[in-house]
Short mmCIF file of C-alpha atoms and ligand atoms in Angstrom, two decimals:
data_model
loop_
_atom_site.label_atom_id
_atom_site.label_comp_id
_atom_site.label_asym_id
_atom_site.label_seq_id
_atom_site.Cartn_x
_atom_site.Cartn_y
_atom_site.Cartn_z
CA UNK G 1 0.00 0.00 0.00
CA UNK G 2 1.62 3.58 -0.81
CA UNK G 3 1.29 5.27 2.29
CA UNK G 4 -0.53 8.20 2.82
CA UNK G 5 -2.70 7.81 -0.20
CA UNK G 6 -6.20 6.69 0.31
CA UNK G 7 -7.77 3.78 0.44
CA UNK G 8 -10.30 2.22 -1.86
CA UNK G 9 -13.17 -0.49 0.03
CA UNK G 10 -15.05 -1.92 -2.34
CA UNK G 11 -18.01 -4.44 -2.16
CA UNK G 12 -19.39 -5.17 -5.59
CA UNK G 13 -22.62 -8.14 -5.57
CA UNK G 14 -23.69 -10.06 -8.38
CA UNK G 15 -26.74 -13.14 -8.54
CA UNK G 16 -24.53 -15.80 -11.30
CA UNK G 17 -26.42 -18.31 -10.34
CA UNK G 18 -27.30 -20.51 -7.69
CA UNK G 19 -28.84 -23.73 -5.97
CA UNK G 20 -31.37 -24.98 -5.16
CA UNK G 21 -33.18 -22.63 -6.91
CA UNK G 22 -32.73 -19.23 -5.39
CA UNK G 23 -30.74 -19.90 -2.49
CA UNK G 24 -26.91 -20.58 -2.26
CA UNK G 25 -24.03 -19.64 -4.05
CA UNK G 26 -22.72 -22.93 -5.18
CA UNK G 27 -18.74 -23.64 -3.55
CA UNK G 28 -17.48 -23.78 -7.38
CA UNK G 29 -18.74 -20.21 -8.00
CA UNK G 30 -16.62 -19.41 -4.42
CA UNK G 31 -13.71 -20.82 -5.51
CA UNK G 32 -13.18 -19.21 -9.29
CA UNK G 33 -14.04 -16.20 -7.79
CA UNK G 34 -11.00 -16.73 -5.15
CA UNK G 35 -8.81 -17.93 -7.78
CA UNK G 36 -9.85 -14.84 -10.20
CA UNK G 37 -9.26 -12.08 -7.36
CA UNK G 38 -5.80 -14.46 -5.95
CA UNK G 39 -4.69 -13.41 -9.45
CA UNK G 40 -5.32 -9.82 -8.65
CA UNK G 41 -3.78 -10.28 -5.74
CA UNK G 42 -0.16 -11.77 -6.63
CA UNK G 43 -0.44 -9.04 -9.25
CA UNK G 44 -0.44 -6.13 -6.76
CA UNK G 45 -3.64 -4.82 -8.38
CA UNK G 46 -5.58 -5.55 -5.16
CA UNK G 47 -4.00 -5.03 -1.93
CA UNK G 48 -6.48 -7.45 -0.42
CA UNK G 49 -10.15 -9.19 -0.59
CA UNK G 50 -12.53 -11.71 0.82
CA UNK G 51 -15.13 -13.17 -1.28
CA UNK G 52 -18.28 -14.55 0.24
CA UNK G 53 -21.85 -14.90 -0.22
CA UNK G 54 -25.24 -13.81 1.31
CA UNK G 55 -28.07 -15.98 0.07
CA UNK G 56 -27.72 -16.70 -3.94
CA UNK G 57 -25.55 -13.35 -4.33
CA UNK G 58 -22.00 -13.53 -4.28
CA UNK G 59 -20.15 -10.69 -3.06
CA UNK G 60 -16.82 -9.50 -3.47
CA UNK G 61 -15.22 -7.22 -1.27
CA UNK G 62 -11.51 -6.18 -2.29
CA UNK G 63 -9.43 -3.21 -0.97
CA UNK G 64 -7.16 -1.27 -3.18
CA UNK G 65 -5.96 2.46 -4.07
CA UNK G 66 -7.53 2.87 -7.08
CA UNK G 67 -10.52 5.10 -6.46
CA UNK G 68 -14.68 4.63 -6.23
CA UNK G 69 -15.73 3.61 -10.12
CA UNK G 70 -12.79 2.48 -11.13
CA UNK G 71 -12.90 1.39 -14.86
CA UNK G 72 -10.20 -1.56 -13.86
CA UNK G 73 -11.46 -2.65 -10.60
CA UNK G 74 -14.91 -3.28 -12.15
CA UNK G 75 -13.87 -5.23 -15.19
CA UNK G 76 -12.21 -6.93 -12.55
CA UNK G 77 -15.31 -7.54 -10.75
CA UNK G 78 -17.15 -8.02 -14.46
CA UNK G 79 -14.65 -10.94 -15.57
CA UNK G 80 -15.02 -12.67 -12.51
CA UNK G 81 -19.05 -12.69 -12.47
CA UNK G 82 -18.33 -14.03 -16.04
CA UNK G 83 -15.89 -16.40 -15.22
CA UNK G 84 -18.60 -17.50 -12.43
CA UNK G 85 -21.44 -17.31 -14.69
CA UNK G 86 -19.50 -20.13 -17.34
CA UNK G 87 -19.14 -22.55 -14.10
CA UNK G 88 -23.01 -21.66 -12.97
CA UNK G 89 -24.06 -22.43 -16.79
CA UNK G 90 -21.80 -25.91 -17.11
CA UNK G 91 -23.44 -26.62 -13.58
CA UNK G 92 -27.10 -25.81 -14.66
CA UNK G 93 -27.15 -23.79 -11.85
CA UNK G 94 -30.51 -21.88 -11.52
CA UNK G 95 -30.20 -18.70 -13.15
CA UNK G 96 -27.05 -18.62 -14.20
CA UNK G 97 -25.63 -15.53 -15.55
CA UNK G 98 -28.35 -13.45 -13.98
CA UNK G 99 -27.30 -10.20 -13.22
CA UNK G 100 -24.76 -9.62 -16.08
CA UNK G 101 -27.31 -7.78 -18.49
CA UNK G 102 -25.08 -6.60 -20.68
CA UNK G 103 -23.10 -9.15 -23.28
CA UNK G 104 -20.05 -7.05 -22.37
CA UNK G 105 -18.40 -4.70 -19.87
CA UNK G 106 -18.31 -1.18 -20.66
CA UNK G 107 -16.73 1.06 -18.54
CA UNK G 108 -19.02 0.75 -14.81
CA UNK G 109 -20.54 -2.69 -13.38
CA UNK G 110 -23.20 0.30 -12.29
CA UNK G 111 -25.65 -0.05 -15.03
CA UNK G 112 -25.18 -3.69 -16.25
CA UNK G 113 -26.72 -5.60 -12.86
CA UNK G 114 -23.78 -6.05 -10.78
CA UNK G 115 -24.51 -3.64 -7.43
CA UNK G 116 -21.71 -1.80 -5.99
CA UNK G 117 -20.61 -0.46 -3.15
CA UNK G 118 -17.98 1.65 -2.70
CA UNK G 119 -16.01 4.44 -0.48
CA UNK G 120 -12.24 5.92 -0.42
CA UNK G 121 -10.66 7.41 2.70
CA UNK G 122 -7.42 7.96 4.86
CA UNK G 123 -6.98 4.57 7.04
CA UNK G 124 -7.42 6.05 10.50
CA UNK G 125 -4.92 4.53 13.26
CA UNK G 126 -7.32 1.65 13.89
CA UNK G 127 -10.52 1.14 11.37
CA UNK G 128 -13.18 -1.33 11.96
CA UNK G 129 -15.64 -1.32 8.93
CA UNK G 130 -18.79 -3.67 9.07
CA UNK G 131 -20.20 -5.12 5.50
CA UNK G 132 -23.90 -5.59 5.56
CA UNK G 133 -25.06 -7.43 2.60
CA UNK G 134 -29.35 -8.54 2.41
CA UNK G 135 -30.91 -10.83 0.03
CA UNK G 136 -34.07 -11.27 -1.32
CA UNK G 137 -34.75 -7.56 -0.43
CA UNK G 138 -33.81 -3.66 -2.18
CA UNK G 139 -31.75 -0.55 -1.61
CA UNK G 140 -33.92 1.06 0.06
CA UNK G 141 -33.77 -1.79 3.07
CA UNK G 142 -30.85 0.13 4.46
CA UNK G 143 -33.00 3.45 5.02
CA UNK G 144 -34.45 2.19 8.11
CA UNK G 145 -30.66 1.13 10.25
CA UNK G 146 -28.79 3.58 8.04
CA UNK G 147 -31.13 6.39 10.15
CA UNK G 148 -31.07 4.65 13.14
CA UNK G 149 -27.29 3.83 13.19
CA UNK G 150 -26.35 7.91 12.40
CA UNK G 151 -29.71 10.03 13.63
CA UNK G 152 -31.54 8.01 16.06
CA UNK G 153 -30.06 8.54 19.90
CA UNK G 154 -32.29 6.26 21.20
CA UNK G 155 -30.43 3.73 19.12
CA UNK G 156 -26.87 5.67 19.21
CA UNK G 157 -25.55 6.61 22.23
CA UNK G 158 -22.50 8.30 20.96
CA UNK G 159 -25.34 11.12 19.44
CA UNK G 160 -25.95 12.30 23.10
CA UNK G 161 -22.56 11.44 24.68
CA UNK G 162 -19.72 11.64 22.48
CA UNK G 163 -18.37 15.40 21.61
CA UNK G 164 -17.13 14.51 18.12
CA UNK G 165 -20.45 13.12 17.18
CA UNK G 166 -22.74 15.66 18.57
CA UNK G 167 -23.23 17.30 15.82
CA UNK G 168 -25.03 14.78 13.40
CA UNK G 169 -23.97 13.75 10.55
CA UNK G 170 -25.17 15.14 6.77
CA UNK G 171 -27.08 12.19 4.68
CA UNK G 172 -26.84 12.14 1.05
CA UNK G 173 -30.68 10.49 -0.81
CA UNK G 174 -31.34 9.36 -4.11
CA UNK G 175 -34.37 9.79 -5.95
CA UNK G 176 -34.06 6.36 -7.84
CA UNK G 177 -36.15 6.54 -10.67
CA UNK G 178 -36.21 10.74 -11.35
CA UNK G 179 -31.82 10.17 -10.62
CA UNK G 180 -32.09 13.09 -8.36
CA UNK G 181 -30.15 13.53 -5.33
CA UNK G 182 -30.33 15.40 -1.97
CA UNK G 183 -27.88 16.37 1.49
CA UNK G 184 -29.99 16.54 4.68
CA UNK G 185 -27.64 17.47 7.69
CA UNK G 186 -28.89 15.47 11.05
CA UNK G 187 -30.62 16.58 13.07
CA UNK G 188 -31.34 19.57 11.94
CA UNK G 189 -33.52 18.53 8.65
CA UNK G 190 -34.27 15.19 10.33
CA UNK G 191 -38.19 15.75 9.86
CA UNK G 192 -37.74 16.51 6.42
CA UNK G 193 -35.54 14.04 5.19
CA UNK G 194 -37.96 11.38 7.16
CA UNK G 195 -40.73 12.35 4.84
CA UNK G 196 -39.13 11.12 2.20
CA UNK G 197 -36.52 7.88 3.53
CA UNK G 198 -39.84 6.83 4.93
CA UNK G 199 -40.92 5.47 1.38
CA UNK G 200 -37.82 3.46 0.84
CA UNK G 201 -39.01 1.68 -2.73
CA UNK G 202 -38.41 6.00 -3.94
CA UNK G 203 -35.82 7.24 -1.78
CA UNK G 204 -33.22 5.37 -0.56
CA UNK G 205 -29.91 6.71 1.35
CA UNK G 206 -26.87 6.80 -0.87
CA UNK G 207 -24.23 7.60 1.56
CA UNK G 208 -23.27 9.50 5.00
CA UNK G 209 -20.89 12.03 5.58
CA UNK G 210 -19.36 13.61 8.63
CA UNK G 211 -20.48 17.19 9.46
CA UNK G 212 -17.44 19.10 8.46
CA UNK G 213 -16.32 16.95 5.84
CA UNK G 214 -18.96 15.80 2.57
CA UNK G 215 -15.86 14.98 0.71
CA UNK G 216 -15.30 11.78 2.70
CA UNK G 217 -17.82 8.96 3.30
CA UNK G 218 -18.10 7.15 6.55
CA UNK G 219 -20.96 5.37 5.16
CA UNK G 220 -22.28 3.81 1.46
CA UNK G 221 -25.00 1.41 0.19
CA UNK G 222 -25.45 -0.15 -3.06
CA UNK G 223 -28.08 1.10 -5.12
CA UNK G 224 -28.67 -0.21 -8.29
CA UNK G 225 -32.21 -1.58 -8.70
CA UNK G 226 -32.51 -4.56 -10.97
CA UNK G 227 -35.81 -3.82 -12.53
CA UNK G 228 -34.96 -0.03 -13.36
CA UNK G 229 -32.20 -1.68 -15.48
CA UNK G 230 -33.78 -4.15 -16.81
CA UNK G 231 -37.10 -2.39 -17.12
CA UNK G 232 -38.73 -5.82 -16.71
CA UNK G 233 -37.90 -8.27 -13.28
CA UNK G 234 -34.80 -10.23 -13.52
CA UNK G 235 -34.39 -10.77 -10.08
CA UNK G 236 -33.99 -8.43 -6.53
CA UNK G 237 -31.48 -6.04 -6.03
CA UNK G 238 -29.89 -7.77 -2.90
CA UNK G 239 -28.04 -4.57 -1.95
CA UNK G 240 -24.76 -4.03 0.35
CA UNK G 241 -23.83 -1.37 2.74
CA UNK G 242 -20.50 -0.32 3.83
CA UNK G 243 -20.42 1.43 7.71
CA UNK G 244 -16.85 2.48 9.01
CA UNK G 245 -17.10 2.59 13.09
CA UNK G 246 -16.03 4.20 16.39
CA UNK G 247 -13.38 6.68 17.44
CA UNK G 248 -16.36 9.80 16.63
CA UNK G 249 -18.17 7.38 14.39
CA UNK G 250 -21.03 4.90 15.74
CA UNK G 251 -19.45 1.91 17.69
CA UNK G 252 -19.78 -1.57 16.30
CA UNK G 253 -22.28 -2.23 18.83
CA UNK G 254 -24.37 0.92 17.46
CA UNK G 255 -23.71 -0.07 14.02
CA UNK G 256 -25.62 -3.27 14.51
CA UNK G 257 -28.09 -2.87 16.88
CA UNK G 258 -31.01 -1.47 14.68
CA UNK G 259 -31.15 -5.45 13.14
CA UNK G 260 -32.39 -6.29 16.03
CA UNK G 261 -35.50 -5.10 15.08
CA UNK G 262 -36.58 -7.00 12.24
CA UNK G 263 -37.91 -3.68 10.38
CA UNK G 264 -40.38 -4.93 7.04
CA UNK G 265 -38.73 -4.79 3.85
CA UNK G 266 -39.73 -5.21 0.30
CA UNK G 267 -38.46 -8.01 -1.57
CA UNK G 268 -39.36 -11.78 -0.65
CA UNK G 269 -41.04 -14.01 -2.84
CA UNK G 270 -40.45 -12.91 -6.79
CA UNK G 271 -39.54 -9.55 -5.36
CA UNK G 272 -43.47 -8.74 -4.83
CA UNK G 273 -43.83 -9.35 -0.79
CA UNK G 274 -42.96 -7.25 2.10
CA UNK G 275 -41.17 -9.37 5.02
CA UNK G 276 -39.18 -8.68 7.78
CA UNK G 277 -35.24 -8.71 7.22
CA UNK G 278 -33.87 -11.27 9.53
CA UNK G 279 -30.41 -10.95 10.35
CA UNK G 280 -28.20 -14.42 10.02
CA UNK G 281 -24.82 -15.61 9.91
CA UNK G 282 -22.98 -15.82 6.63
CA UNK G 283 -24.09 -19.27 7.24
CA UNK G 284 -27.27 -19.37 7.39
CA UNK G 285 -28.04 -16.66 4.84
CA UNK G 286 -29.54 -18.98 2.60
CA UNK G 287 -33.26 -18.00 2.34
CA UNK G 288 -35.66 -20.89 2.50
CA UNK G 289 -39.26 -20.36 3.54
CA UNK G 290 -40.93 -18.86 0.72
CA UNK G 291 -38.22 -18.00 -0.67
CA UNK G 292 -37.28 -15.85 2.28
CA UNK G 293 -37.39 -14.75 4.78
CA UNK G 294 -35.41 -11.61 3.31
CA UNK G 295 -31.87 -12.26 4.95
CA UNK G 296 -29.21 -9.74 6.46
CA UNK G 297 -25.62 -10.64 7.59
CA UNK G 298 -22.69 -8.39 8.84
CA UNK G 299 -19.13 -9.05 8.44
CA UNK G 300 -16.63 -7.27 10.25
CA UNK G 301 -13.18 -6.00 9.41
CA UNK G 302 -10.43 -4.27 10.78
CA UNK G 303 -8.37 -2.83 7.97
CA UNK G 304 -4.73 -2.86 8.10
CA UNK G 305 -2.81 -1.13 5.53
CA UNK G 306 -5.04 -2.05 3.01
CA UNK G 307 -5.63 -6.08 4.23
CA UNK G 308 -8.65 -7.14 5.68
CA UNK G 309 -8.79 -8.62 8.83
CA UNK G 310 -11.25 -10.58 9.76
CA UNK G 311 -14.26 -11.53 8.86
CA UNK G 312 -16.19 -11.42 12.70
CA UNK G 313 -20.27 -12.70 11.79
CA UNK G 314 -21.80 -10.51 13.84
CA UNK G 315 -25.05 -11.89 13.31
CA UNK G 316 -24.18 -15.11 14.20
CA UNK G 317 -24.40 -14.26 18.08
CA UNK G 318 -26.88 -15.17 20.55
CA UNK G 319 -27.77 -11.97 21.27
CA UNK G 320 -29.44 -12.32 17.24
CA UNK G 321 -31.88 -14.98 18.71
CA UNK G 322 -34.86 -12.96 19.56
CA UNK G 323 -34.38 -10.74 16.24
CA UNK G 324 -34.89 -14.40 14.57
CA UNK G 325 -37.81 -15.69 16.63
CA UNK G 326 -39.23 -12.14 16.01
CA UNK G 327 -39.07 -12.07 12.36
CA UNK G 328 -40.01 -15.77 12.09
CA UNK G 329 -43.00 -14.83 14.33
CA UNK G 330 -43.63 -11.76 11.76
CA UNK G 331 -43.15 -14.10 8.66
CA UNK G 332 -46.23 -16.35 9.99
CA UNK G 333 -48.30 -13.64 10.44
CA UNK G 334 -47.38 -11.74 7.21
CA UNK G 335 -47.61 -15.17 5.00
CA UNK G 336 -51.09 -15.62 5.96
CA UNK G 337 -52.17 -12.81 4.65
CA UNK G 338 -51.30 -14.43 1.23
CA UNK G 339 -52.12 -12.43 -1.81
CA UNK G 340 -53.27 -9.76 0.15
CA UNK G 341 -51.43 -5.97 0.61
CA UNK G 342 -49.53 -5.53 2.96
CA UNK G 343 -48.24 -9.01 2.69
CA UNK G 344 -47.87 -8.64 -1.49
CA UNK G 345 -46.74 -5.08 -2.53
CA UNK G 346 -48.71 -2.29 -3.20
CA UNK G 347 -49.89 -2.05 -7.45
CA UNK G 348 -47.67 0.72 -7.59
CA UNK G 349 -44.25 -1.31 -6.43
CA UNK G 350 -45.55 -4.77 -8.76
CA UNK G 351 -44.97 -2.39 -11.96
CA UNK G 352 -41.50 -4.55 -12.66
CA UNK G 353 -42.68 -8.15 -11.67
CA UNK G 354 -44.32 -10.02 -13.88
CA UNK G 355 -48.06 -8.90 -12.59
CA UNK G 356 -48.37 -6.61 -15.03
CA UNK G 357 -48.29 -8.94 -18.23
CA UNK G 358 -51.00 -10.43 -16.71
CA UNK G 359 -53.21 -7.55 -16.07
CA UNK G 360 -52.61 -6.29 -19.42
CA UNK G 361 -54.11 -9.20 -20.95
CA UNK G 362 -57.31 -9.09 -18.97
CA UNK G 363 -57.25 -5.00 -20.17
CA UNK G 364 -59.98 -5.63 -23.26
CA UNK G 365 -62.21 -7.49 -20.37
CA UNK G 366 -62.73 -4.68 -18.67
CA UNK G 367 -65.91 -2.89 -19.40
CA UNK G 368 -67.09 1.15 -18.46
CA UNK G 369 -69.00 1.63 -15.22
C1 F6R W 1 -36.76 -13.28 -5.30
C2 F6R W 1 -36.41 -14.45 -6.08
C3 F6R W 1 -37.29 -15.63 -6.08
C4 F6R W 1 -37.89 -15.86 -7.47
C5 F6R W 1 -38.85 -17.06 -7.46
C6 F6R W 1 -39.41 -17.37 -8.84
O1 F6R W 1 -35.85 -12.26 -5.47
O2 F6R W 1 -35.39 -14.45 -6.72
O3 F6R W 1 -38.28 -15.51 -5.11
O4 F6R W 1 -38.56 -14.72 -7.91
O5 F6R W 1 -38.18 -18.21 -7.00
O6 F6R W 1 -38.36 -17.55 -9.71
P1 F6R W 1 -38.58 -17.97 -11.23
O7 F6R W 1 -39.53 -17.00 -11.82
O8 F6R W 1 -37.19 -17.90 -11.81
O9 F6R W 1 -39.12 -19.37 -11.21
MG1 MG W 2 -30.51 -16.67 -7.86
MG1 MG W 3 -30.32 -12.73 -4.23
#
């Protein structure tokens, strides 16, 4: 690592494939995608990486000094989705090649499927980083322990005690679908910027920044969404978020203690049903009951000149019971209400599933009032 010059985390997701059905990333796909960044590796384009998988998305996280959107670093990423996506087809994997929409790279994963991911700063003295990554569920999942984790002082207590957070921390939103986007500065515009994080399938937080500093993020999420890409559904979005901790940023403890709370999310079964996002161990991140419940794990890191040490599941502690017995309770009451809102999505959210198709055909039955 050159000292001095910043450092590039990166966590870049793609769905390749996976069995049975929807559900796991198959150990083949693990291992070419080892072998694909080792190469990196011994080649001093990364400085380090980890590859894992939540659910049927397999993620790579890598660390080098080449900056957010780096043309390289994402064919990178691209080739070894492809290289995945061969060993997923040969397989018969379910779904293989999935999220690579596009026949070839060009320039940004952003754009062809792949989510991403990704912040540059100044390795503090000590920096602990936690990776969530979700499946079966959207961007906008994040809104809810994004605003808990940086606004909420009932949630962080290093809001009301700690002098170098005090001050809040400035939020930046996207408008998804219009591509607009938006500071708020916490607390200040906090009832403002709730109007609008509170519809997460519109708004969804992009990244965090501290007060005096918008250059530098302490916090990122994915954000690509599938079925704006697509313009038809291929699949969720299965986004990741990136949250750098303590020393005048939230403590690992603050960082994940909104998932206890299993808050509702969209996603679920064929993207169309809201559930509530359990968090899991890498392990157990394999969604199963109806294709779900929508999963959340947390990987933590301590960087070191670049390397990654670590992983620590977070979510594989007892302390995660309750969350679990809570959103299996939730999942029991939400899957009897069937094909009835709130359980499936509102009309409004189904406009990339397959629904529509079918309600166009039955357009011609419909006669005037
Ligand atoms: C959700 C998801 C699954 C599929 C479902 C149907 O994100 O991936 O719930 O939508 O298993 O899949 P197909 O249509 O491929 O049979
Ligand atoms: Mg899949
Ligand atoms: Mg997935």
């Amino acid at each position: 690592m050159e000292k001095g010059k910043k450092i590039t985390l990166s966590a870049i997701k793609a769905d390749v494939g996976s069995y049975t059905g929807h559900v796991r990333v198959h150990p083949d796909l693990l291992a070419v995608a080892k072998a694909s960044l080792e190469e990196a590796l011994k080649a001093n384009f990364l400085i380090d990486y980890h590859v894992t998988a939540c659910g049927d998305d397999l993620q790579l996280i890598m660390t080098h000094q080449k900056g957010s959107d780096n043309a390289e670093v994402h064919e990178l990423a691209w080739d070894t989705f492809s290289k995945c996506a061969d060993r997923a087809k040969e397989l018969k994997l379910y779904g293989a090649g999935q999220d690579l929409l596009a026949d070839a790279f060009s320039g940004n994963v952003r754009g062809l499927g792949p989510g991403a991911a990704e912040m540059e700063f100044v390795e503090r003295g000590s920096e602990p980083v936690v990776i969530f990554m979700a499946d079966k569920t959207e961007p906008g999942a994040w809104n809810y322990p994004l605003f808990k984790i940086f606004a909420d002082p009932f949630n962080t207590a290093g809001l009301v005690i700690d002098p170098n957070m005090h001050n809040g921390f400035v939020f930046e939103v996207h408008e998804l679908k219009k591509k607009k986007k938006i500071l708020f500065s916490m607390p200040e515009d906090m009832y403002t910027m709730l109007a609008f994080i509170g519809s997460p399938s519109e708004y969804c937080i992009k990244a965090i920044y501290r007060k005096n500093n918008t250059e530098e993020k302490v916090a990122v999420t994915s954000t690509e969404k599938l079925g704006l890409i697509a313009g038809r559904y291929v699949g969720k979005d299965d986004p990741v978020c990136i949250v750098r901790c303590q020393s005048g940023l939230p403590a690992v403890g603050e960082v994940i203690e909104p998932f206890t709370h299993p808050h509702l999310v969209a996603g679920w079964m064929r993207g169309s049903h809201h559930g509530p996002l359990m968090p899991v161990s890498q392990e157990d991140s394999g969604p199963t009951r109806f294709d779900g419940p929508p999963r959340v794990i947390g990987l933590g890191f301590q960087l070191n000149e670049g390397k990654l040490v670590g992983p620590v599941d977070f979510f594989a502690d007892k302390a995660y019971d309750r969350a679990r017995d809570i959103a299996n309770q939730m999942a029991d009451y939400m899957r009897r209400l069937g094909p009835f809102e709130p359980h499936r999505l509102p009309s409004e959210q189904m406009e990339y599933t397959t629904l529509p198709i079918l309600l166009k055909e039955l357009d011609a039955e419909f006669t005037d009032l």
